[in-house]
PDB file of C-alpha atoms in Angstrom:
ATOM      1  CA  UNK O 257     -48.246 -53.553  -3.306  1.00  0.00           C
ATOM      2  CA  UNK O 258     -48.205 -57.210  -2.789  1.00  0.00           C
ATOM      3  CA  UNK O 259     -44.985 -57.583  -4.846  1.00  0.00           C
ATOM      4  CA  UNK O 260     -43.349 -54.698  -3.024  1.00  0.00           C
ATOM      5  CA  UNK O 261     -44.344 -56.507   0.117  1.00  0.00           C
ATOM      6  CA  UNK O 262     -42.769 -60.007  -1.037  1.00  0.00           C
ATOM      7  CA  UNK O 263     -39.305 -58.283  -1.988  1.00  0.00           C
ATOM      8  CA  UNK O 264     -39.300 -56.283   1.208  1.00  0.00           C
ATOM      9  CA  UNK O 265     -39.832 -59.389   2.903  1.00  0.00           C
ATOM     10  CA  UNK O 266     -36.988 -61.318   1.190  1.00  0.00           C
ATOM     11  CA  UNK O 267     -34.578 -58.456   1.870  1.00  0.00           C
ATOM     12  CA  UNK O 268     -35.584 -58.568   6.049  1.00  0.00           C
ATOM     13  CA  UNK O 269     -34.940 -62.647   5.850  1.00  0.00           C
ATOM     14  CA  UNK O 270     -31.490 -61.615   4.379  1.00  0.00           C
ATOM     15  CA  UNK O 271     -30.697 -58.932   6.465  1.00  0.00           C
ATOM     16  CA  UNK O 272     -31.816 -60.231   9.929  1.00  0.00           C
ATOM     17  CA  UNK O 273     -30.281 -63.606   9.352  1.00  0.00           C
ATOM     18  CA  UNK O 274     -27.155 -62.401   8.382  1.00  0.00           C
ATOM     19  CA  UNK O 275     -27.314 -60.020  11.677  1.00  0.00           C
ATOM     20  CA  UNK O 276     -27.875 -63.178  13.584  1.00  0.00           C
ATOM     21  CA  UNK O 277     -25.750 -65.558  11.900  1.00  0.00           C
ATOM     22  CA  UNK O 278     -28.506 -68.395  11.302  1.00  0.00           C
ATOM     23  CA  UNK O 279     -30.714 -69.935   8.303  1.00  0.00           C
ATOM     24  CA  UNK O 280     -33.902 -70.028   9.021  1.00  0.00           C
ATOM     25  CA  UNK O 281     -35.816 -72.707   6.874  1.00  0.00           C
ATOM     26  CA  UNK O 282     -38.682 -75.119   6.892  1.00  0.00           C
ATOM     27  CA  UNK O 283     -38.381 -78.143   9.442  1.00  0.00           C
ATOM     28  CA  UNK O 284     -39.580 -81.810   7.887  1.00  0.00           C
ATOM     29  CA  UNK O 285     -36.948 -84.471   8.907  1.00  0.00           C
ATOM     30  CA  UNK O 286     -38.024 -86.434  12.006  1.00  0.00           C
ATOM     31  CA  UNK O 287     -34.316 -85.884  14.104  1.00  0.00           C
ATOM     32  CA  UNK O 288     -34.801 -81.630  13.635  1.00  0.00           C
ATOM     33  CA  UNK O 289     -38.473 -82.101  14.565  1.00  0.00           C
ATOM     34  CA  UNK O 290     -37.561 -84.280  17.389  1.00  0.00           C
ATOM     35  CA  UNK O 291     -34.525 -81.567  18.117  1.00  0.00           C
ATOM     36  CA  UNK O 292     -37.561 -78.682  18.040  1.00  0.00           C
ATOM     37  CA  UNK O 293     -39.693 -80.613  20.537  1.00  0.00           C
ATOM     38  CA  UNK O 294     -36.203 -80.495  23.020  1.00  0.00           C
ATOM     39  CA  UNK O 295     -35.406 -77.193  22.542  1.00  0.00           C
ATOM     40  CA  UNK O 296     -39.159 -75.790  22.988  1.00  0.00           C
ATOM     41  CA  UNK O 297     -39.409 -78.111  26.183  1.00  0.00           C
ATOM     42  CA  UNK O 298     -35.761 -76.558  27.585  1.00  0.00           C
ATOM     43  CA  UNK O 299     -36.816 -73.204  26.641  1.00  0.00           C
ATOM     44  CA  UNK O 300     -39.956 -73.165  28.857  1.00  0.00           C
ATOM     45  CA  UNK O 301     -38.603 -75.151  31.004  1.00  0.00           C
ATOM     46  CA  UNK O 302     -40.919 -78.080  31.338  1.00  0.00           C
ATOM     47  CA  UNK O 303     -40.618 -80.759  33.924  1.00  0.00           C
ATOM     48  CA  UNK O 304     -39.411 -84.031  32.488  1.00  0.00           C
ATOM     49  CA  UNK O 305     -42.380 -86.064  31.190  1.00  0.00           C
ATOM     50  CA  UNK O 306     -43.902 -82.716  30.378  1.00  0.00           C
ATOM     51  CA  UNK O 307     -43.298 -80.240  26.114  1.00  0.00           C
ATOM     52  CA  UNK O 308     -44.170 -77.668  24.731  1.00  0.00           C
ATOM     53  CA  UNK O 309     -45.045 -79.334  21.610  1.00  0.00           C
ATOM     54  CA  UNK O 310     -45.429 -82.997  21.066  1.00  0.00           C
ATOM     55  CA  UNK O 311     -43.263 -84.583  18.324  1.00  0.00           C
ATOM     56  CA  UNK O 312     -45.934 -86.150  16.799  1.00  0.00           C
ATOM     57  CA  UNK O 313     -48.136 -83.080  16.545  1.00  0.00           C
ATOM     58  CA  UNK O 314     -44.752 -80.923  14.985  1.00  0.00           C
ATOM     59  CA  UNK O 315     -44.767 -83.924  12.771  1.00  0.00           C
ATOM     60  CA  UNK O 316     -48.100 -83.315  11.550  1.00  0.00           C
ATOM     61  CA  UNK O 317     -47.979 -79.729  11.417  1.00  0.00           C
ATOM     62  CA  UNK O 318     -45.110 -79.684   9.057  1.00  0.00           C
ATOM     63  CA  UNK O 319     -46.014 -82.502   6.458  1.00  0.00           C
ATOM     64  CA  UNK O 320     -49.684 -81.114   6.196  1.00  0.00           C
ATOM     65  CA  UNK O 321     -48.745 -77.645   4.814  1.00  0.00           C
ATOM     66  CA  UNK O 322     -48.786 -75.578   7.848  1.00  0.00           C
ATOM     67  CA  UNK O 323     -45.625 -73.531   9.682  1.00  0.00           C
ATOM     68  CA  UNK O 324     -42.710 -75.401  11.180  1.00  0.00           C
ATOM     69  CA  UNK O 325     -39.660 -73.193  10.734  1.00  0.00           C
ATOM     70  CA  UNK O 326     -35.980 -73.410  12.619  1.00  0.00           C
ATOM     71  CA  UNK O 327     -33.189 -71.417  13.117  1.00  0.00           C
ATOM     72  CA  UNK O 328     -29.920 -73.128  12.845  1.00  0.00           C
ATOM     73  CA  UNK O 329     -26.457 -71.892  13.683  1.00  0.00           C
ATOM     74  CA  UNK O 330     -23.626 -73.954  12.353  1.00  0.00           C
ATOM     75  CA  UNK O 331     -26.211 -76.767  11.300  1.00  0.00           C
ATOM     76  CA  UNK O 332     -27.207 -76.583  15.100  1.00  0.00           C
ATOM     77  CA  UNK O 333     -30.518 -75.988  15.872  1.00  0.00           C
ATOM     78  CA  UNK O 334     -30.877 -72.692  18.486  1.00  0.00           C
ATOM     79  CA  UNK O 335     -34.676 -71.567  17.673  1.00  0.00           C
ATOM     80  CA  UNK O 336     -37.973 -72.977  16.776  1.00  0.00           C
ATOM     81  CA  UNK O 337     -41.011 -71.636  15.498  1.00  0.00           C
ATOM     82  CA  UNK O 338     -44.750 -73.176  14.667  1.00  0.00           C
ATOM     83  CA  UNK O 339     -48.340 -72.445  13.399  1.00  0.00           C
ATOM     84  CA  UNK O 340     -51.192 -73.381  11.461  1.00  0.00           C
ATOM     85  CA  UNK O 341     -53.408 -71.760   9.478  1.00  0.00           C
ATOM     86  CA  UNK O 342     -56.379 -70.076  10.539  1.00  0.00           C
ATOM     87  CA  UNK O 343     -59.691 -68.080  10.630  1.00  0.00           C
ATOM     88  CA  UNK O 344     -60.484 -66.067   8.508  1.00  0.00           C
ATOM     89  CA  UNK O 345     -59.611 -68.801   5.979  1.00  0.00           C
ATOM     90  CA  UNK O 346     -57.143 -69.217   3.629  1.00  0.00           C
ATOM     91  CA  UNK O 347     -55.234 -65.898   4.242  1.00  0.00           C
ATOM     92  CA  UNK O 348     -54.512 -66.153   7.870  1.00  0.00           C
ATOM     93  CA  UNK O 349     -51.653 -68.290  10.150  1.00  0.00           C
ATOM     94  CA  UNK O 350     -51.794 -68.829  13.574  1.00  0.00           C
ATOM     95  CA  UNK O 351     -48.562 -68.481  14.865  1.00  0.00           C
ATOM     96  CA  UNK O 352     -48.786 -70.928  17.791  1.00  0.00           C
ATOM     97  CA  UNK O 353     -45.318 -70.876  19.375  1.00  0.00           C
ATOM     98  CA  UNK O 354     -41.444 -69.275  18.853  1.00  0.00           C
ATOM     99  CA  UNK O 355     -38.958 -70.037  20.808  1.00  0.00           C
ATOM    100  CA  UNK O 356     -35.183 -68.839  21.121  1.00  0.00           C
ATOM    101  CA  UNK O 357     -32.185 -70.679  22.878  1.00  0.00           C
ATOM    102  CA  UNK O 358     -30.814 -68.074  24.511  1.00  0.00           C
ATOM    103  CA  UNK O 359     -27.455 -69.205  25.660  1.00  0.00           C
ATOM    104  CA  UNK O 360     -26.546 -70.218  21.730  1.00  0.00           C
ATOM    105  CA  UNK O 361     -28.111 -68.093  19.916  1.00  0.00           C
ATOM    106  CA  UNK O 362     -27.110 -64.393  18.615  1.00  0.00           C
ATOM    107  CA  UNK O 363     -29.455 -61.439  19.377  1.00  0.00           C
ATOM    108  CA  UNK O 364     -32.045 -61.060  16.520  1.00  0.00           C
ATOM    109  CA  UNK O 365     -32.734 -64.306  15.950  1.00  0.00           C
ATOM    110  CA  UNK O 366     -36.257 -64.033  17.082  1.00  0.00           C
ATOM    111  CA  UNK O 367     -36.225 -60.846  14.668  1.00  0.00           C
ATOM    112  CA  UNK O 368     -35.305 -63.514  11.789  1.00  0.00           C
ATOM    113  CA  UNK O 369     -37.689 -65.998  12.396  1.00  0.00           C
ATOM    114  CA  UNK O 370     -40.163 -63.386  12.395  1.00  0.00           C
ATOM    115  CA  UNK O 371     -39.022 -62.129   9.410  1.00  0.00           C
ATOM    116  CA  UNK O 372     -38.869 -65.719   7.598  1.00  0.00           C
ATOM    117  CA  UNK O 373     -42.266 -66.481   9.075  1.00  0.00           C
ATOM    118  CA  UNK O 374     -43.673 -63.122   6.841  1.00  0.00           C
ATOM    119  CA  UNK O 375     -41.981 -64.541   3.923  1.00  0.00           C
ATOM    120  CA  UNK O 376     -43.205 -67.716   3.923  1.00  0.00           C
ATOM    121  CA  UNK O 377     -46.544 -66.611   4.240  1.00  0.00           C
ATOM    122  CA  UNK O 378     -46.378 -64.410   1.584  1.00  0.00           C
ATOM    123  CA  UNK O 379     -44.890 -67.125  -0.831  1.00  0.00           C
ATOM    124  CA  UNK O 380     -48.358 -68.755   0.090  1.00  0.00           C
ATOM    125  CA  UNK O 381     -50.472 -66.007  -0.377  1.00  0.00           C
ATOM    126  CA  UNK O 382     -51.199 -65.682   3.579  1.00  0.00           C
ATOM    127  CA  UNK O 383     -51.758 -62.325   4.279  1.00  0.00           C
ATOM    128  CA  UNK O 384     -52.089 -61.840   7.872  1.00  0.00           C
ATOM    129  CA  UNK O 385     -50.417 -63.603  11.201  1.00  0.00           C
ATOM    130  CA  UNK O 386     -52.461 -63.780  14.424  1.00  0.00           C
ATOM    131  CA  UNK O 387     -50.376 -64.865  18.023  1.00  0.00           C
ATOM    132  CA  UNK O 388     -50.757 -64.219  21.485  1.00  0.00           C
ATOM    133  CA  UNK O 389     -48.156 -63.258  24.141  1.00  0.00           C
ATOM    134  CA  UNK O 390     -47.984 -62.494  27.949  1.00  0.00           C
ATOM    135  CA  UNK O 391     -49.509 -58.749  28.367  1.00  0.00           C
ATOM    136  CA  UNK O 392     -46.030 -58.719  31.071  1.00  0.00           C
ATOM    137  CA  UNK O 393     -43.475 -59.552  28.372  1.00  0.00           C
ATOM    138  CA  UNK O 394     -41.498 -56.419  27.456  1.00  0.00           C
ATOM    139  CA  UNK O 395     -39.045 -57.862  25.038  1.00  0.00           C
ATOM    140  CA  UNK O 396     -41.997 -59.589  23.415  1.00  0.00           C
ATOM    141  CA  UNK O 397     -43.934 -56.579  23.667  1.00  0.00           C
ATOM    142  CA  UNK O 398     -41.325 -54.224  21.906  1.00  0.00           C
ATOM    143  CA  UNK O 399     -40.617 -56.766  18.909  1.00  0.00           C
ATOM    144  CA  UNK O 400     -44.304 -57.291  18.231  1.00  0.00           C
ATOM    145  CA  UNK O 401     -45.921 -53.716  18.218  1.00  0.00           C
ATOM    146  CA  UNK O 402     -42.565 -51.160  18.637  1.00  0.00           C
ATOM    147  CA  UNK O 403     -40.462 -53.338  15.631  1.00  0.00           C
ATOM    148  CA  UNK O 404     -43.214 -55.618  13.880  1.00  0.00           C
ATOM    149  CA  UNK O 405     -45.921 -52.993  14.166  1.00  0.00           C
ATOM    150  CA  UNK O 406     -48.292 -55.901  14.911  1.00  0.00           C
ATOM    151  CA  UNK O 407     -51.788 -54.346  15.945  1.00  0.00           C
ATOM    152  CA  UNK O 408     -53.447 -55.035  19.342  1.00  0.00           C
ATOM    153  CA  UNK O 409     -56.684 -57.499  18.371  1.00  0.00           C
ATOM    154  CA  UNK O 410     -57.831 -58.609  22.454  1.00  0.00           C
ATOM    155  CA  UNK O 411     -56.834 -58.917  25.418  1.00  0.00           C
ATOM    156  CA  UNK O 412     -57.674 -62.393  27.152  1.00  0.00           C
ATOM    157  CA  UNK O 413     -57.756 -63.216  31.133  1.00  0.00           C
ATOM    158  CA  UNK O 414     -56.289 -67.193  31.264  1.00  0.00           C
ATOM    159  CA  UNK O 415     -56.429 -67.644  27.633  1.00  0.00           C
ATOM    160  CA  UNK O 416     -54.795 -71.130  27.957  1.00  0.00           C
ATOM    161  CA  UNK O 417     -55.996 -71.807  31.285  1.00  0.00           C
ATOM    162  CA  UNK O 418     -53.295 -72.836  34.341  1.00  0.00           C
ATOM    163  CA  UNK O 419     -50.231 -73.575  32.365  1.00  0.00           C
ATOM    164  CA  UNK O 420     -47.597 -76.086  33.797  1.00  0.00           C
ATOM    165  CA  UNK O 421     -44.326 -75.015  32.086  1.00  0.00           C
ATOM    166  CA  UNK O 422     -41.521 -73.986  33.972  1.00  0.00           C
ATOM    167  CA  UNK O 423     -41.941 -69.954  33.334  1.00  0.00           C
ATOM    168  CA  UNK O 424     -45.869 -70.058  33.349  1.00  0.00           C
ATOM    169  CA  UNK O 425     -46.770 -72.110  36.377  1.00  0.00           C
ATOM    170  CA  UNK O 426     -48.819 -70.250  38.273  1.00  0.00           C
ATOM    171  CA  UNK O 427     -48.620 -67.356  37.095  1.00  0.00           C
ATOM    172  CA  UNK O 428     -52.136 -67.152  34.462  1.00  0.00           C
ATOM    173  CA  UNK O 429     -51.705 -67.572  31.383  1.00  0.00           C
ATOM    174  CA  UNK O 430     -53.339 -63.868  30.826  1.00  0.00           C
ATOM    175  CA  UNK O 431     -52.815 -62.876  26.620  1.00  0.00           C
ATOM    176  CA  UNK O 432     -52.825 -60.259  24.444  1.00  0.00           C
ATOM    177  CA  UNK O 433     -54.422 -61.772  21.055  1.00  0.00           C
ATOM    178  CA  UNK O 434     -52.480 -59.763  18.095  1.00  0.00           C
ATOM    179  CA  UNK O 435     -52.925 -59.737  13.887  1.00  0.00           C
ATOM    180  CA  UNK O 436     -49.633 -59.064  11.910  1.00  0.00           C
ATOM    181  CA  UNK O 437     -50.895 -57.303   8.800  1.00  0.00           C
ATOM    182  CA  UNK O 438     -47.857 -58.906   6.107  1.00  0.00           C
ATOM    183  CA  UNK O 439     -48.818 -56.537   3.505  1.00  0.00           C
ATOM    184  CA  UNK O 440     -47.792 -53.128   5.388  1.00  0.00           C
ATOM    185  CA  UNK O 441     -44.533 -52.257   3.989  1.00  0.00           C
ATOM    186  CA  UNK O 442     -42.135 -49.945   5.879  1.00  0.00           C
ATOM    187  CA  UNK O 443     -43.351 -47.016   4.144  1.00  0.00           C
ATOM    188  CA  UNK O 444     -46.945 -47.683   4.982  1.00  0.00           C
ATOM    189  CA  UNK O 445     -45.885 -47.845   8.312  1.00  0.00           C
ATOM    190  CA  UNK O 446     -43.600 -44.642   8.195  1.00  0.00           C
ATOM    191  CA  UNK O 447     -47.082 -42.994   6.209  1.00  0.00           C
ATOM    192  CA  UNK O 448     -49.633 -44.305   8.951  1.00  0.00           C
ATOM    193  CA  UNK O 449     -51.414 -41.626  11.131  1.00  0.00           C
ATOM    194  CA  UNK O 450     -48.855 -40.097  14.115  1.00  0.00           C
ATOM    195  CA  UNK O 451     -50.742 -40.542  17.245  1.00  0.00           C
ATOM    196  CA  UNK O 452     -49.928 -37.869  19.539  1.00  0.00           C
ATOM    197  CA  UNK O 453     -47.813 -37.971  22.600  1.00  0.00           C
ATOM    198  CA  UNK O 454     -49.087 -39.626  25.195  1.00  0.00           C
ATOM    199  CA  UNK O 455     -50.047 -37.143  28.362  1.00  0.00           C
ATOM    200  CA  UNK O 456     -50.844 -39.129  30.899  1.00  0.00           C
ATOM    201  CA  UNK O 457     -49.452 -42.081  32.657  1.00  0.00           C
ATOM    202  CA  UNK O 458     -51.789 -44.671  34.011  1.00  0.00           C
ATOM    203  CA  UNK O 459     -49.724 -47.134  35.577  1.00  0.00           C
ATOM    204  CA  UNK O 460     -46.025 -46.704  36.318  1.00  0.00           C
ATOM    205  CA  UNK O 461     -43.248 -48.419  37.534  1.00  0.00           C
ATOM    206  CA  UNK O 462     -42.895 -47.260  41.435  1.00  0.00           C
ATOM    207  CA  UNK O 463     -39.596 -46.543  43.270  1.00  0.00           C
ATOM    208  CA  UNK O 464     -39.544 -50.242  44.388  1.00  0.00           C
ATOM    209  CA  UNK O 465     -40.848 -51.507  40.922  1.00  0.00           C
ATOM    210  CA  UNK O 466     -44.045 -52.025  42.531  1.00  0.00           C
ATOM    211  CA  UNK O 467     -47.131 -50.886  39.971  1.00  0.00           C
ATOM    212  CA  UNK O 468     -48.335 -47.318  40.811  1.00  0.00           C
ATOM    213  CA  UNK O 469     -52.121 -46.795  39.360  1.00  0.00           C
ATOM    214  CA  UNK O 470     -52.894 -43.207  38.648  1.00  0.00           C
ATOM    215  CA  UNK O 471     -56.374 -41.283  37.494  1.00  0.00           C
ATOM    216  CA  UNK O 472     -58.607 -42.228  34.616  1.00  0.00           C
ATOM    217  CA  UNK O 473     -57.166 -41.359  32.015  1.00  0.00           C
ATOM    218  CA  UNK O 474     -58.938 -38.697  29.333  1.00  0.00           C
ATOM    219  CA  UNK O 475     -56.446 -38.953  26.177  1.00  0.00           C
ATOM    220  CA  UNK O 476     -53.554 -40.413  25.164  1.00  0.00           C
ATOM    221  CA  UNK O 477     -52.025 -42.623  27.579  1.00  0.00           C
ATOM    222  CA  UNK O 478     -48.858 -44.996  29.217  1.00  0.00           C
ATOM    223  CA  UNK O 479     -49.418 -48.540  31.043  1.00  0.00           C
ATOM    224  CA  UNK O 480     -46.158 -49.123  32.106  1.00  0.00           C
ATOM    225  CA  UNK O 481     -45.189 -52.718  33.123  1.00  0.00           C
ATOM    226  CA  UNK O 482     -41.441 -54.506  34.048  1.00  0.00           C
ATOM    227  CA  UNK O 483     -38.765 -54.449  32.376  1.00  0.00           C
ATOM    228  CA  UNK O 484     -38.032 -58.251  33.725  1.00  0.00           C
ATOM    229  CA  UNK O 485     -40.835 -60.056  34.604  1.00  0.00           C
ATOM    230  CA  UNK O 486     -39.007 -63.543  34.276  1.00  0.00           C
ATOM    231  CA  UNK O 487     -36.592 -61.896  36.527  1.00  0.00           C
ATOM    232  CA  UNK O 488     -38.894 -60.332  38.330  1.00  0.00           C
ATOM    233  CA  UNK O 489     -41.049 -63.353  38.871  1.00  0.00           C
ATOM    234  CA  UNK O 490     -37.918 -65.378  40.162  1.00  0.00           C
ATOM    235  CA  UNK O 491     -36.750 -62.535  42.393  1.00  0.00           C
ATOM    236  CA  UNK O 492     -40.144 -61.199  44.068  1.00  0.00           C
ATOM    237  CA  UNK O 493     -43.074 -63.635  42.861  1.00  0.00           C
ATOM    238  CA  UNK O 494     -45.340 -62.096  44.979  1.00  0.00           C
ATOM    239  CA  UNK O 495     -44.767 -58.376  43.103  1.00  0.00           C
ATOM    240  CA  UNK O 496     -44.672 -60.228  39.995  1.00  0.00           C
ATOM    241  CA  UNK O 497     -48.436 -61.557  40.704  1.00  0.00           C
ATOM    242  CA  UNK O 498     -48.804 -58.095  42.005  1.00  0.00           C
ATOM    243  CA  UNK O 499     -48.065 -56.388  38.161  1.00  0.00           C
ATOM    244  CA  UNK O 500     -50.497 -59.816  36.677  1.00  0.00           C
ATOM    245  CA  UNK O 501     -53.735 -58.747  38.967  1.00  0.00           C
ATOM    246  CA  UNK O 502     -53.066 -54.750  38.025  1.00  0.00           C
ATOM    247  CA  UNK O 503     -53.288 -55.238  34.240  1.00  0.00           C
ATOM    248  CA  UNK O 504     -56.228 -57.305  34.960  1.00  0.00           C
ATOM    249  CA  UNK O 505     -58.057 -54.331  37.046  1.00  0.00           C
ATOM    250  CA  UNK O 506     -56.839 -52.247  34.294  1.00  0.00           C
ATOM    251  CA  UNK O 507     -57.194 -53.595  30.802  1.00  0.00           C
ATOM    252  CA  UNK O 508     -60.273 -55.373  30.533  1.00  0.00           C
ATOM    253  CA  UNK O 509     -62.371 -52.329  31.762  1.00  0.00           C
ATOM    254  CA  UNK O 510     -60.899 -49.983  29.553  1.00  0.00           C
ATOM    255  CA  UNK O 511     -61.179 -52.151  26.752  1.00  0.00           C
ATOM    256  CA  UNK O 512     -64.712 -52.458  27.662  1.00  0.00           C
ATOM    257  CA  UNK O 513     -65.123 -48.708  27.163  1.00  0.00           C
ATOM    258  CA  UNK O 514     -63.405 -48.447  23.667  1.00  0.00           C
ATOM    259  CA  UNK O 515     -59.559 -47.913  24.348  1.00  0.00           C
ATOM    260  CA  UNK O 516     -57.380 -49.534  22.424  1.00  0.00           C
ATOM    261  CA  UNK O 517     -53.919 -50.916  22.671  1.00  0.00           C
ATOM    262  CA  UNK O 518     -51.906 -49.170  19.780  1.00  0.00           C
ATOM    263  CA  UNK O 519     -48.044 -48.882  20.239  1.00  0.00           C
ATOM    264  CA  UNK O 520     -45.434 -50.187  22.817  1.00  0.00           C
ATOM    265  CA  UNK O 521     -43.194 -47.461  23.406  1.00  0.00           C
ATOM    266  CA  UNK O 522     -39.201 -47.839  23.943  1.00  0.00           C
ATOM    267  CA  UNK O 523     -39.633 -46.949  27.478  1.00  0.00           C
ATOM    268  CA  UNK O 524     -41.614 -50.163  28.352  1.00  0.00           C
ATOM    269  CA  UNK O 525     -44.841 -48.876  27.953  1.00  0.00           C
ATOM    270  CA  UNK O 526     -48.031 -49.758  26.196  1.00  0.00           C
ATOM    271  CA  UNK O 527     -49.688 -46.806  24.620  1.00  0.00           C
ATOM    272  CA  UNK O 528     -53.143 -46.457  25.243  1.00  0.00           C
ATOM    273  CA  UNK O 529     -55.880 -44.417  22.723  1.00  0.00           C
ATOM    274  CA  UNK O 530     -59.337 -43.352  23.996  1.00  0.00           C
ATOM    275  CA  UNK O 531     -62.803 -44.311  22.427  1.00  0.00           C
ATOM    276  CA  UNK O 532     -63.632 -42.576  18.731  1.00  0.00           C
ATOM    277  CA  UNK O 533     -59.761 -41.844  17.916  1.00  0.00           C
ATOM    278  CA  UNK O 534     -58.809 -42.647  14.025  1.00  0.00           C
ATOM    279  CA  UNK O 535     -56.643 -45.788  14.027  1.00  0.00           C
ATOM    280  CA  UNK O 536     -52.780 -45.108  13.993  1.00  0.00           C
ATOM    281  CA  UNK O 537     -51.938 -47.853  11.637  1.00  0.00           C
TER     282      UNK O 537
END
């Protein structure tokens, strides 16, 4: 299983990175590190003064066996990715950040850095990848538990606390806490347990993108959320914080009762199981 695994692996880094015309590869050299640092600061938009990850911490990350990885396009450097490992020791990474420049690089090349990252954990005999995201990021939400099939670990009100990056500033820093089981080949996946359609619909997307609550549900259900909450955010801050303060009425009580998290469907919705179900994956 674990060899199957590796060469599955190996064939997504070739195929995704191909698809997005990058090489994805290990970061050690103090200009690329200093390059990363840049591009993680531009891409959420920090004030001046103000990074996503300091240079000297990237540094340390990456010449002390943990995961510093970049994507580079024509030898230019377009997305950035970093981690250390983790609990439960030594078969678990932390994938702390991963960031894409989206005005040079090609669609997919978050899909490839993924991709690399489950290769290069392999190689190491790392097993399992644990992240957060924002519970309000579709795109995110789609690659890590439609695509990635990523399974739903927590869900965490201000898990970093107030944030001061561009995109996050006021906003919470709410976060759904994930594990990335490396080992689950595509066949697993296509084998796992089909939960059934989902019946109900527990939050939706109003006529005016406003979130619409509806009854407890009783089986299977959809938490819809936007399809642009950056945008959204930008546009109509105000409904954005609106979406943030329904997921936290929602989630955390439902959680609370034994639902899980177990699918984000391609309609922008988070599939919902109740209490006592078999696991899906």
């Amino acid at each position: 299983m674990a060899q199957t695994a590796l060469q599955e692996a190996r064939d997504a880094v070739d195929q995704a990175t191909t698809r997005a015309q990058v090489v994805v590869r290990p970061v050690t050299e103090t200009d690329e590190l200093v390059a990363m640092e840049a591009l993680l600061a531009a891409v959420w938009e920090h004030p001046p003064g103000s990074v996503e990850l300091d240079i000297t911490l990237l540094a340390a990350l990456a010449r002390s066996g943990n995961y510093v990885a970049g994507a580079f396009r024509a030898d230019e450097l377009v997305g950035a990715t970093a981690g250390f490992r983790c609990e439960p020791f030594p078969v678990t990474l932390h994938s702390h950040v991963t960031g894409v420049d989206r005005q040079r690089a090609a669609t997919g090349t978050g899909t490839a850095l993924k991709a690399y990252q489950r290769l290069w954990c392999l190689e190491r005999g790392i097993t399992g990848v644990r992240w957060t995201f924002d519970a309000l990021q579709s795109r995110n939400a789609r690659l890590n538990m439609g695509h990635l099939g990523a399974d739903w670990v927590s869900f965490h009100v201000d898990y970093y606390g107030e944030l001061r990056d561009g995109l996050n500033r006021g906003t919470g820093s709410d976060r759904l806490l994930l594990q990335w089981d490396l080992t689950r080949t595509a066949a697993d996946r296509a084998d796992k347990t089909q939960q059934p359609e989902p019946a109900q619909t527990l939050l939706a997307r109003g006529p005016a993108g406003e979130p619409v609550l509806g009854t407890r549900p009783t089986t299977y259900s959809r938490l819809e959320i936007p399809t642009d909450i950056d945008g959204l955010r930008a546009s109509d801050p105000e409904l954005a914080q609106r979406w943030r303060d329904t997921l936290r009425e929602v989630l955390p009580g439902l959680i609370a009762d034994g639902w899980r998290v177990v699918d984000f469907d391609e309609d922008g919705a988070y599939v919902i199981a109740p209490p006592h179900e078999q696991e899906p994956r």
